[in-house]
Structure formats: structure tokens, C-alpha cells
Amino acid sequence: MWAMRAVVFDRFGPPDVLRIADLPDPEPGPGEVRVRVRAAGVQPFDVGVRRGTMPWVQVRFPQTSGQEYAGVVDRLGEGAAESGFAVGDAVLGSTMLNGNAELVCVPVATAVRKPDRLDFPTAAALVAASQTASGALHELAVAGEDVLLVHAAAGSVGTVATQLARLRGARVIGTASPANHDYLRQLGAIPVAYGDALVDAVRATGLTPTVALDAAGGEAIAQSTALGIAPDRVGTIVDDKAAAEHGARVVRAGRSPERLAEVVALAARGRLTMPVRAYPFADAVAAHTAVESRHGRGKVVLILEP
Ligand SMILES: NC(=O)c1ccc[n+]([C@@H]2O[C@H](COP(=O)([O-])OP(=O)(O)OC[C@H]3O[C@@H](n4cnc5c(N)ncnc54)[C@H](OP(=O)(O)O)[C@@H]3O)[C@@H](O)[C@H]2O)c1
């Protein structure tokens, strides 16, 4: 049946190469569930794939887009019922280049149950950022006695990393533009402006950072080591080249439904928040433009009508 709408692109380029296409409804394979998507995240990875700057990602035009979904199970593939999931269950999770669509089929083992108290947009917003931030804090062994410097603390990964670190008892210094400084305070971080004066601004807080997470790139690693943080406690999710130059760590937090479930549970209990910048599904171009701007707080999410 040709009924599902999905965000696709037919060539690499700027956001307006995206269009909404009608595609055949996908059928769940063995061990998969099909999810009717209610909200879908957009992230910098999607921008890079669409721009053609990630040649290691295999693309076939017309290419669908999106790595993050939240929705309701509407069909079970062979054997999927054994997992305990049933039609009607609300779920969220990671997928590969097909999440910005009305329907997505995913291996049941990768789906995480959505708590009732979490709405679909917030659930979708947490998918990638939670797994990345939680994995990064784990790899960097951030603990209660640490002072964590988060570069790009207002972004999706920074938002989760800041709050998880605070929950571990660490103190957090977060970099953002001044417009996001009150937001960082609400998350429990001490805000500082990024840019050439960052090292002095961090010193002016009176705290000495012991560990850093770079979600910004540019000078972030150099500035972190200039502040005296041991290179093996400087982790980046952005800049492999600078990491190699400074002996810093590339944090390759892999996907983990368990980590996602942990963060989702915290959010459902009101211990962690993620502001959503919501766009109607039909406005995928605007959503990509927003992510590509590299500014703003929280997470860009596409909303699909039930
Ligand atoms: N999302 C993931 O799971 C994931 C996984 C692996 C790698 N990454 C990479 O990690 C980076 C961040 O991802 P994200 O999803 O958190 O992005 P995002 O939500 O789009 O974050 C954008 C943030 O970056 C801040 N920013 C812009 N320029 C900056 C600078 N020069 N110094 C410090 N902060 C700056 C902005 O703050 P202001 O608005 O205040 O300017 C904004 O809050 C991206 O490069 C992405 O490719 C992400």
C-alpha cells in the first residue's frame, strides 16, 4: 500500500532538498515491530547526511531521513510478541535513516517503553542525546567530586549531560551564548560564554574543571587542556582531529536502549528536562534549518498528527 508519508531527499544539498513523499508502508520483519510515529527528532547527523558530508553513510536516493522516533506499536513481526511488546504500546528509540516518517520498523530489542508521564515530543527529543550524553559521562567516569566543563551545554547532548552530571553530584560549568545563560542556570550549571575569552571566564568562576565534554568543536579541546584538565579526561563527540592533536579522548558512545531507558525514567520522574523546539512534520525544511543554525536550546522535533 502506498500511504506512508516520509521526509526524503533526492540529492545532497541545503534544507530545501527535503520533501515529503508517499512511500509504501513498511512491513515488520522477523523480530521487528512497526511503530506509528508521533514525534521524530532531527539532529546534526541528519544534517550531515543530507548535505553529503558523511560519505561513510550509505545513501540511496530518494533517501529517507531521521534517527529518532517516539510512537505507538501498530504491527508485530514474526516472533516480536515474545519480547512482551504488544500492539498499542507506546515506545521510543533509535533507528537508521528512516525515523522522520509516519511508520518505522525497528528491531524490537532496540525499542524502549515510553512512560505514560512523558509526552511523545519529549520522548523523541531524548533518544540520541540521552544515549550520547550518558555514554560520554560513563566513559569519562564523571563522579561527584568532579567539576565538569560542558562545551555547548544548551544543545541537546549538553542539556542531558549537564543534568546527569548534576544528578551524580558533580558541579558543572556550561558554555553557551549569553541568551542561554539563564537556561543553563536552570539546569544547574554555571554558565560561561564560549569564544576567545572562555579560559578566563572559566577561571573567573573560581572553580577548577577536572573533566570536559566537548559537544562544540573548534577551540573547545585546546581551551579545556589550557585550563589544566588532563587530556585523557577531555572527551569529544565532535572533533577527532583536535582530539588526536591534544591527546584527548574521542567518546564513541554507542547506542544503548538500557541507557536510554534510564534517562527516560529520570525524565518521567521529573528529575531531568529536555525543552522541545517543535515543528509540524510538513515543515522538515524549517526543522533542518534550525538544527543547521547550530544555535538554540534543547532539541528540534517533528510532530506528526495521531
Ligand atoms: N545528538 C547526538 O546524539 C550526537 C552524537 C554524536 C555527536 N554529536 C555531535 O555533537 C554536537 C552537538 O550535538 P547536539 O545534538 O547537542 O547539537 P545541538 O542541539 O544542535 O546544539 C547546538 C548548541 O551548540 C551551541 N554552540 C554553537 N556554537 C558553539 C560554540 N562555538 N561553542 C560552544 N557552543 C556552541 C549552541 O549554543 P547557543 O545557542 O547558546 O549558541 C547550541 O545550544 C554536534 O556537532 C553533533 O554532530 C551529537
Short mmCIF file of C-alpha atoms and ligand atoms in Angstrom, two decimals:
data_model
loop_
_atom_site.label_atom_id
_atom_site.label_comp_id
_atom_site.label_asym_id
_atom_site.label_seq_id
_atom_site.Cartn_x
_atom_site.Cartn_y
_atom_site.Cartn_z
CA MET A 1 0.00 0.00 0.00
CA TRP A 2 1.35 3.48 -0.88
CA ALA A 3 0.18 5.52 2.03
CA MET A 4 3.00 6.43 4.36
CA ARG A 5 4.45 9.93 4.28
CA ALA A 6 8.16 10.32 4.88
CA VAL A 7 10.82 13.03 4.70
CA VAL A 8 13.11 12.27 1.74
CA PHE A 9 15.80 13.93 -0.35
CA ASP A 10 16.77 13.18 -3.95
CA ARG A 11 20.18 14.86 -3.95
CA PHE A 12 22.64 16.24 -1.42
CA GLY A 13 22.23 19.91 -0.56
CA PRO A 14 20.67 22.57 1.68
CA PRO A 15 17.50 22.00 3.72
CA ASP A 16 15.19 22.68 0.77
CA VAL A 17 16.26 19.47 -0.97
CA LEU A 18 13.93 17.80 1.54
CA ARG A 19 10.38 16.93 0.53
CA ILE A 20 7.50 14.89 1.90
CA ALA A 21 6.99 11.76 -0.21
CA ASP A 22 4.40 8.99 -0.27
CA LEU A 23 6.13 5.65 0.19
CA PRO A 24 4.97 2.07 0.57
CA ASP A 25 4.03 1.20 4.13
CA PRO A 26 6.95 -0.79 5.57
CA GLU A 27 6.22 -4.29 6.90
CA PRO A 28 7.96 -5.51 10.08
CA GLY A 29 10.39 -8.36 9.52
CA PRO A 30 11.10 -11.17 11.97
CA GLY A 31 11.90 -9.76 15.40
CA GLU A 32 10.70 -6.28 14.43
CA VAL A 33 7.83 -4.06 15.42
CA ARG A 34 6.23 -1.39 13.29
CA VAL A 35 5.68 1.93 15.02
CA ARG A 36 3.22 4.66 14.05
CA VAL A 37 5.39 7.67 14.74
CA ARG A 38 4.00 10.58 16.79
CA ALA A 39 7.20 12.61 17.13
CA ALA A 40 10.62 12.34 15.49
CA GLY A 41 13.91 14.00 16.37
CA VAL A 42 16.17 15.89 13.98
CA GLN A 43 19.87 16.01 14.81
CA PRO A 44 23.18 17.27 13.38
CA PHE A 45 23.84 13.78 11.96
CA ASP A 46 20.74 14.12 9.75
CA VAL A 47 22.03 17.47 8.50
CA GLY A 48 25.41 15.96 7.62
CA VAL A 49 23.85 13.04 5.75
CA ARG A 50 21.57 15.39 3.81
CA ARG A 51 24.48 17.67 2.96
CA GLY A 52 26.59 14.72 1.76
CA THR A 53 29.40 15.46 4.20
CA MET A 54 29.30 11.96 5.71
CA PRO A 55 30.43 9.75 2.82
CA TRP A 56 30.69 6.69 5.07
CA VAL A 57 26.92 6.71 5.48
CA GLN A 58 25.35 4.73 2.65
CA VAL A 59 22.66 6.76 0.90
CA ARG A 60 20.22 5.69 -1.85
CA PHE A 61 18.01 8.34 -3.45
CA PRO A 62 15.25 9.04 -2.76
CA GLN A 63 16.74 8.75 0.74
CA THR A 64 14.63 8.86 3.89
CA SER A 65 15.94 10.68 6.94
CA GLY A 66 15.88 10.56 10.73
CA GLN A 67 17.38 8.57 13.59
CA GLU A 68 14.91 9.11 16.44
CA TYR A 69 11.24 8.24 16.89
CA ALA A 70 8.53 8.01 19.51
CA GLY A 71 5.17 6.46 18.72
CA VAL A 72 2.82 3.53 19.11
CA VAL A 73 3.39 -0.07 18.06
CA ASP A 74 0.86 -0.89 15.34
CA ARG A 75 2.11 -4.23 13.99
CA LEU A 76 4.32 -7.07 15.21
CA GLY A 77 6.76 -9.02 13.05
CA GLU A 78 7.24 -12.75 13.45
CA GLY A 79 8.47 -13.58 16.95
CA ALA A 80 8.25 -9.99 18.21
CA ALA A 81 5.41 -10.80 20.60
CA GLU A 82 7.86 -12.88 22.65
CA SER A 83 9.55 -9.64 23.70
CA GLY A 84 6.46 -8.67 25.64
CA PHE A 85 5.57 -5.76 23.36
CA ALA A 86 2.03 -5.59 22.01
CA VAL A 87 0.08 -3.51 19.52
CA GLY A 88 -0.82 -0.22 21.19
CA ASP A 89 2.32 0.04 23.33
CA ALA A 90 3.98 3.46 23.33
CA VAL A 91 7.70 3.24 22.55
CA LEU A 92 10.71 5.29 21.54
CA GLY A 93 14.14 4.55 20.20
CA SER A 94 16.88 4.85 17.63
CA THR A 95 16.62 3.88 14.02
CA MET A 96 18.74 4.39 10.93
CA LEU A 97 17.87 6.98 8.27
CA ASN A 98 14.12 6.35 8.38
CA GLY A 99 12.72 7.88 11.57
CA ASN A 100 11.20 11.01 10.00
CA ALA A 101 8.23 9.08 8.67
CA GLU A 102 4.72 8.09 9.66
CA LEU A 103 5.75 4.45 10.07
CA VAL A 104 9.05 2.89 11.03
CA CYS A 105 10.05 -0.75 11.53
CA VAL A 106 12.69 -1.41 14.18
CA PRO A 107 14.21 -4.46 15.88
CA VAL A 108 12.11 -4.99 18.96
CA ALA A 109 15.24 -5.27 21.14
CA THR A 110 16.06 -1.62 20.38
CA ALA A 111 12.68 -0.21 21.41
CA VAL A 112 12.21 1.35 24.84
CA ARG A 113 8.84 1.69 26.56
CA LYS A 114 7.56 5.24 26.84
CA PRO A 115 6.32 6.04 30.34
CA ASP A 116 2.79 7.49 30.37
CA ARG A 117 4.02 10.61 32.11
CA LEU A 118 6.34 11.52 29.24
CA ASP A 119 4.77 13.08 26.15
CA PHE A 120 5.76 11.89 22.68
CA PRO A 121 7.74 15.01 21.65
CA THR A 122 9.87 14.92 24.81
CA ALA A 123 10.38 11.19 24.41
CA ALA A 124 11.59 11.62 20.82
CA ALA A 125 13.81 14.51 21.92
CA LEU A 126 15.63 12.34 24.42
CA VAL A 127 16.57 9.47 22.11
CA ALA A 128 20.01 10.33 20.74
CA ALA A 129 21.04 12.95 23.27
CA SER A 130 20.44 10.60 26.20
CA GLN A 131 22.44 7.74 24.79
CA THR A 132 25.29 10.04 23.76
CA ALA A 133 25.43 12.07 26.97
CA SER A 134 25.04 9.13 29.32
CA GLY A 135 27.65 7.10 27.43
CA ALA A 136 30.06 10.03 27.43
CA LEU A 137 29.76 10.62 31.19
CA HIS A 138 30.32 6.90 31.72
CA GLU A 139 33.46 6.85 29.52
CA LEU A 140 34.80 9.96 31.23
CA ALA A 141 33.93 8.48 34.64
CA VAL A 142 32.31 11.72 35.81
CA ALA A 143 31.76 11.49 39.57
CA GLY A 144 30.51 13.61 42.45
CA GLU A 145 33.87 15.21 43.20
CA ASP A 146 34.32 16.40 39.59
CA VAL A 147 33.87 19.82 38.07
CA LEU A 148 32.67 19.09 34.54
CA LEU A 149 33.10 21.63 31.75
CA VAL A 150 30.41 21.04 29.10
CA HIS A 151 31.03 22.77 25.77
CA ALA A 152 27.70 23.52 24.04
CA ALA A 153 25.76 22.84 27.22
CA ALA A 154 22.49 24.30 25.87
CA GLY A 155 22.31 21.88 22.93
CA SER A 156 20.59 18.52 23.08
CA VAL A 157 23.59 16.50 24.26
CA GLY A 158 24.76 19.27 26.58
CA THR A 159 21.31 19.58 28.14
CA VAL A 160 21.28 15.89 29.13
CA ALA A 161 24.98 15.73 30.06
CA THR A 162 24.65 18.74 32.36
CA GLN A 163 21.67 17.32 34.23
CA LEU A 164 23.08 13.78 34.51
CA ALA A 165 26.34 15.17 35.88
CA ARG A 166 24.45 17.25 38.44
CA LEU A 167 22.49 14.16 39.46
CA ARG A 168 25.83 12.42 40.07
CA GLY A 169 26.73 15.29 42.39
CA ALA A 170 29.31 16.91 40.08
CA ARG A 171 29.48 20.65 39.65
CA VAL A 172 29.05 21.79 36.03
CA ILE A 173 30.32 24.77 34.09
CA GLY A 174 28.49 25.05 30.77
CA THR A 175 29.36 27.08 27.68
CA ALA A 176 26.62 28.83 25.69
CA SER A 177 25.79 32.19 24.19
CA PRO A 178 24.55 34.73 26.77
CA ALA A 179 20.95 34.19 25.60
CA ASN A 180 21.12 30.68 27.04
CA HIS A 181 22.81 31.51 30.35
CA ASP A 182 19.59 31.61 32.38
CA TYR A 183 18.65 28.30 30.83
CA LEU A 184 21.95 26.76 31.92
CA ARG A 185 21.40 28.07 35.45
CA GLN A 186 18.01 26.32 35.47
CA LEU A 187 19.78 23.09 34.54
CA GLY A 188 22.12 23.57 37.49
CA ALA A 189 25.21 24.72 35.61
CA ILE A 190 27.37 27.81 35.97
CA PRO A 191 27.16 29.47 32.55
CA VAL A 192 30.12 30.94 30.68
CA ALA A 193 30.23 32.41 27.18
CA TYR A 194 32.13 30.47 24.54
CA GLY A 195 34.72 32.29 22.41
CA ASP A 196 38.26 33.61 22.84
CA ALA A 197 37.68 34.70 26.45
CA LEU A 198 36.42 31.29 27.59
CA VAL A 199 39.50 30.24 29.56
CA ASP A 200 39.45 33.46 31.59
CA ALA A 201 35.68 33.18 32.06
CA VAL A 202 36.03 29.66 33.45
CA ARG A 203 38.84 30.76 35.80
CA ALA A 204 36.63 33.63 36.97
CA THR A 205 34.07 31.12 38.27
CA GLY A 206 36.60 30.19 40.98
CA LEU A 207 36.19 26.50 40.10
CA THR A 208 38.88 24.31 38.56
CA PRO A 209 37.41 21.93 35.98
CA THR A 210 38.62 18.34 36.29
CA VAL A 211 36.90 16.84 33.23
CA ALA A 212 35.41 18.20 29.97
CA LEU A 213 32.88 17.11 27.38
CA ASP A 214 33.23 18.78 24.00
CA ALA A 215 29.96 18.92 22.04
CA ALA A 216 31.03 22.10 20.22
CA GLY A 217 34.31 21.58 18.36
CA GLY A 218 36.58 24.47 17.36
CA GLU A 219 38.80 25.54 20.25
CA ALA A 220 36.95 23.51 22.89
CA ILE A 221 39.63 20.83 23.37
CA ALA A 222 42.53 23.31 23.30
CA GLN A 223 40.73 25.51 25.84
CA SER A 224 39.99 22.52 28.06
CA THR A 225 43.63 21.43 28.20
CA ALA A 226 44.71 25.08 28.67
CA LEU A 227 42.59 25.02 31.83
CA GLY A 228 44.74 22.18 33.13
CA ILE A 229 42.31 19.29 32.57
CA ALA A 230 44.24 16.06 31.96
CA PRO A 231 43.92 15.23 28.22
CA ASP A 232 42.52 11.76 28.94
CA ARG A 233 39.67 13.42 30.83
CA VAL A 234 38.79 15.64 27.88
CA GLY A 235 36.28 13.83 25.70
CA THR A 236 34.87 14.97 22.38
CA ILE A 237 31.88 13.80 20.37
CA VAL A 238 32.74 16.23 17.58
CA ASP A 239 36.38 16.70 16.77
CA ASP A 240 38.55 13.61 16.21
CA LYS A 241 41.35 15.68 14.69
CA ALA A 242 41.73 18.04 17.64
CA ALA A 243 41.50 15.05 19.97
CA ALA A 244 44.48 13.44 18.24
CA GLU A 245 46.44 16.73 18.36
CA HIS A 246 45.91 17.19 22.10
CA GLY A 247 45.87 13.56 23.25
CA ALA A 248 42.20 13.92 24.18
CA ARG A 249 39.65 11.15 24.04
CA VAL A 250 37.10 10.56 21.27
CA VAL A 251 33.97 9.45 23.07
CA ARG A 252 32.15 6.95 20.91
CA ALA A 253 29.06 6.40 22.98
CA GLY A 254 27.27 3.62 21.12
CA ARG A 255 23.51 3.18 21.08
CA SER A 256 22.16 1.56 24.20
CA PRO A 257 18.45 1.06 24.88
CA GLU A 258 19.36 0.49 28.54
CA ARG A 259 20.98 3.92 28.83
CA LEU A 260 18.05 5.49 27.02
CA ALA A 261 15.57 3.77 29.35
CA GLU A 262 17.46 5.07 32.39
CA VAL A 263 17.34 8.69 31.23
CA VAL A 264 13.72 8.36 30.12
CA ALA A 265 12.82 7.10 33.61
CA LEU A 266 14.51 10.14 35.16
CA ALA A 267 12.59 12.44 32.82
CA ALA A 268 9.30 10.71 33.65
CA ARG A 269 10.02 11.31 37.36
CA GLY A 270 10.67 14.99 36.68
CA ARG A 271 14.38 14.71 37.52
CA LEU A 272 15.53 15.75 34.05
CA THR A 273 14.06 18.02 31.36
CA MET A 274 14.52 18.49 27.63
CA PRO A 275 12.97 21.57 26.00
CA VAL A 276 11.44 20.74 22.64
CA ARG A 277 11.54 23.07 19.64
CA ALA A 278 8.53 21.58 17.82
CA TYR A 279 7.89 21.73 14.07
CA PRO A 280 4.95 20.24 12.15
CA PHE A 281 6.04 17.18 10.17
CA ALA A 282 5.42 19.06 6.91
CA ASP A 283 7.99 21.68 8.00
CA ALA A 284 11.00 19.39 7.87
CA VAL A 285 12.88 22.06 5.90
CA ALA A 286 12.44 24.55 8.75
CA ALA A 287 13.41 21.90 11.30
CA HIS A 288 16.64 21.09 9.44
CA THR A 289 17.36 24.80 9.04
CA ALA A 290 17.04 25.21 12.81
CA VAL A 291 19.43 22.35 13.55
CA GLU A 292 21.86 23.56 10.91
CA SER A 293 21.95 27.00 12.56
CA ARG A 294 23.85 25.32 15.45
CA HIS A 295 22.11 27.63 17.91
CA GLY A 296 19.16 27.28 20.24
CA ARG A 297 18.40 25.19 23.29
CA GLY A 298 17.17 21.66 23.71
CA LYS A 299 16.04 19.61 20.77
CA VAL A 300 14.34 20.03 17.39
CA VAL A 301 11.43 17.60 16.96
CA LEU A 302 8.94 16.97 14.15
CA ILE A 303 5.35 16.45 15.30
CA LEU A 304 3.06 14.01 13.49
CA GLU A 305 -0.72 14.05 13.91
CA PRO A 306 -2.15 10.90 15.54
N1 LIG B 1 22.99 14.37 19.16
C1 LIG B 1 23.81 13.33 19.33
O1 LIG B 1 23.44 12.30 19.88
C2 LIG B 1 25.26 13.42 18.87
C3 LIG B 1 26.01 12.25 18.81
C4 LIG B 1 27.35 12.33 18.41
C5 LIG B 1 27.88 13.56 18.06
N2 LIG B 1 27.10 14.67 18.10
C6 LIG B 1 27.67 15.97 17.72
O2 LIG B 1 27.69 16.79 18.88
C7 LIG B 1 27.44 18.15 18.52
C8 LIG B 1 26.30 18.66 19.36
O3 LIG B 1 25.14 17.91 19.06
P1 LIG B 1 23.75 18.40 19.63
O4 LIG B 1 22.73 17.45 19.15
O5 LIG B 1 23.85 18.68 21.08
O6 LIG B 1 23.63 19.77 18.83
P2 LIG B 1 22.60 20.96 19.01
O7 LIG B 1 21.48 20.55 19.91
O8 LIG B 1 22.29 21.46 17.66
O9 LIG B 1 23.48 22.03 19.82
C9 LIG B 1 23.73 23.26 19.36
C10 LIG B 1 24.33 24.05 20.54
O10 LIG B 1 25.68 24.37 20.24
C11 LIG B 1 25.96 25.61 20.85
N3 LIG B 1 27.08 26.22 20.17
C12 LIG B 1 27.13 26.70 18.90
N4 LIG B 1 28.37 27.15 18.63
C13 LIG B 1 29.11 26.95 19.76
C14 LIG B 1 30.46 27.19 20.12
N5 LIG B 1 31.32 27.75 19.26
N6 LIG B 1 30.88 26.84 21.35
C15 LIG B 1 30.03 26.28 22.24
N7 LIG B 1 28.73 26.01 21.96
C16 LIG B 1 28.28 26.34 20.73
C17 LIG B 1 24.68 26.39 20.76
O11 LIG B 1 24.61 27.27 21.85
P3 LIG B 1 23.99 28.73 21.64
O12 LIG B 1 22.62 28.56 21.03
O13 LIG B 1 23.95 29.28 23.02
O14 LIG B 1 24.93 29.44 20.70
C18 LIG B 1 23.58 25.33 20.79
O15 LIG B 1 22.94 25.25 22.05
C19 LIG B 1 27.19 18.15 17.03
O16 LIG B 1 28.37 18.53 16.37
C20 LIG B 1 26.83 16.72 16.71
O17 LIG B 1 27.17 16.37 15.38
C21 LIG B 1 25.81 14.63 18.51
#
